[in-house]
C-alpha cells in the first residue's frame, strides 16, 4: 500500500523536520505500507516558514491548487490514499470531489479520533492566525460542539525546528499551553500543526497530567490505511451527491485546468 503525504511546507527547506516526519510515519505504518513525503514546490514561500501565508484566505486559496494537482497525480500514479497533512485541511473538499482514492485530512481526522478519547478537544498550535479557519472547518464538519479551547504554544516555527537539537524548552512550552486548555475544560489534546505533532511524538509525549495528547499524523496514517483497504475491497468512495461532492468528468477537469495554465 502506498500513501501520498502532502505537506504545506517545502520539506527540503526543513531537513530536520522532514527526516523526523519520515521516521515517525514509517514507524506508524503497517508492514507493507509506504508513506511517501511530498512538500510544496521550492520557492512557494519567501522563507522556509509557511505561516507567513497560511493565515491569509487568498494566499491559502492559491496554494490549494498544489494540493489539488497532487491529489490528481496521486490517483494517476496508483497511490492508495492521499493524506493532506496540514490542520487547516487545505484543498480537502475539492480534492475529495475529484478523486476516488481516499482523501484523509489532519484536522478532521484528528478531531474525530480525539472524540473517542474524550468529549472536549483542546487544540494547541503555534500559528494563532489559523483559529478562525479551524473554527469554520469544524462548523462545516459538524464537529464544532466537540472542540473547546484553542491556544498557542509560546514558540515560533523556528523554535520548533531548533527543538530537535534542544527539546526541553519546547516540551515545557507545550506543557504550559496544554495545561491552559485543560483548565478551560479540554480532556483530550490535538497538537495543531505537523511540526509540533511530530516533535512531540518523537519525544514520546502522549499525555499531559491525565489528559491524552493525540499523535495526529500517526493516526492519519492508520486511518488512511483503513480507508484504502475499504476502497480496495468494496469500492467504497466519498459521496457524489450534491454540488460539493459531485465528480466532474476528468477530461473537463484537465481542459479547465489547462485553460488557467495549471498542470
XYZ file of N, CA and C in Angstrom, residues 111 119-121 135 138-139 141-148:
45
model
N -9.697 15.405 15.018
C -10.799 15.716 15.928
C -11.746 14.525 16.055
N -14.417 14.085 25.552
C -15.587 14.757 24.986
C -15.411 16.267 24.856
N -14.193 16.761 25.119
C -13.883 18.171 24.875
C -12.454 18.244 24.371
N -12.309 18.521 23.085
C -10.997 18.522 22.441
C -10.387 19.912 22.546
N -12.040 26.966 13.147
C -13.416 27.039 13.659
C -14.430 26.896 12.517
N -14.533 23.267 11.386
C -15.230 22.435 12.364
C -16.740 22.606 12.265
N -17.214 23.834 12.002
C -18.644 24.031 11.793
C -19.109 23.273 10.551
N -17.826 20.597 9.296
C -17.781 19.158 9.576
C -18.827 18.739 10.605
N -19.526 19.698 11.206
C -20.459 19.460 12.308
C -19.731 18.921 13.547
N -18.490 19.364 13.718
C -17.685 18.936 14.863
C -17.414 20.070 15.838
N -18.027 21.219 15.609
C -17.710 22.388 16.428
C -18.085 22.199 17.897
N -19.118 21.405 18.179
C -19.503 21.208 19.580
C -18.521 20.318 20.325
N -17.672 19.590 19.590
C -16.703 18.700 20.217
C -15.421 19.428 20.614
N -15.121 20.525 19.920
C -13.865 21.246 20.160
C -14.117 22.429 21.079
N -13.310 22.518 22.108
C -13.412 23.620 23.053
C -12.320 24.638 22.836
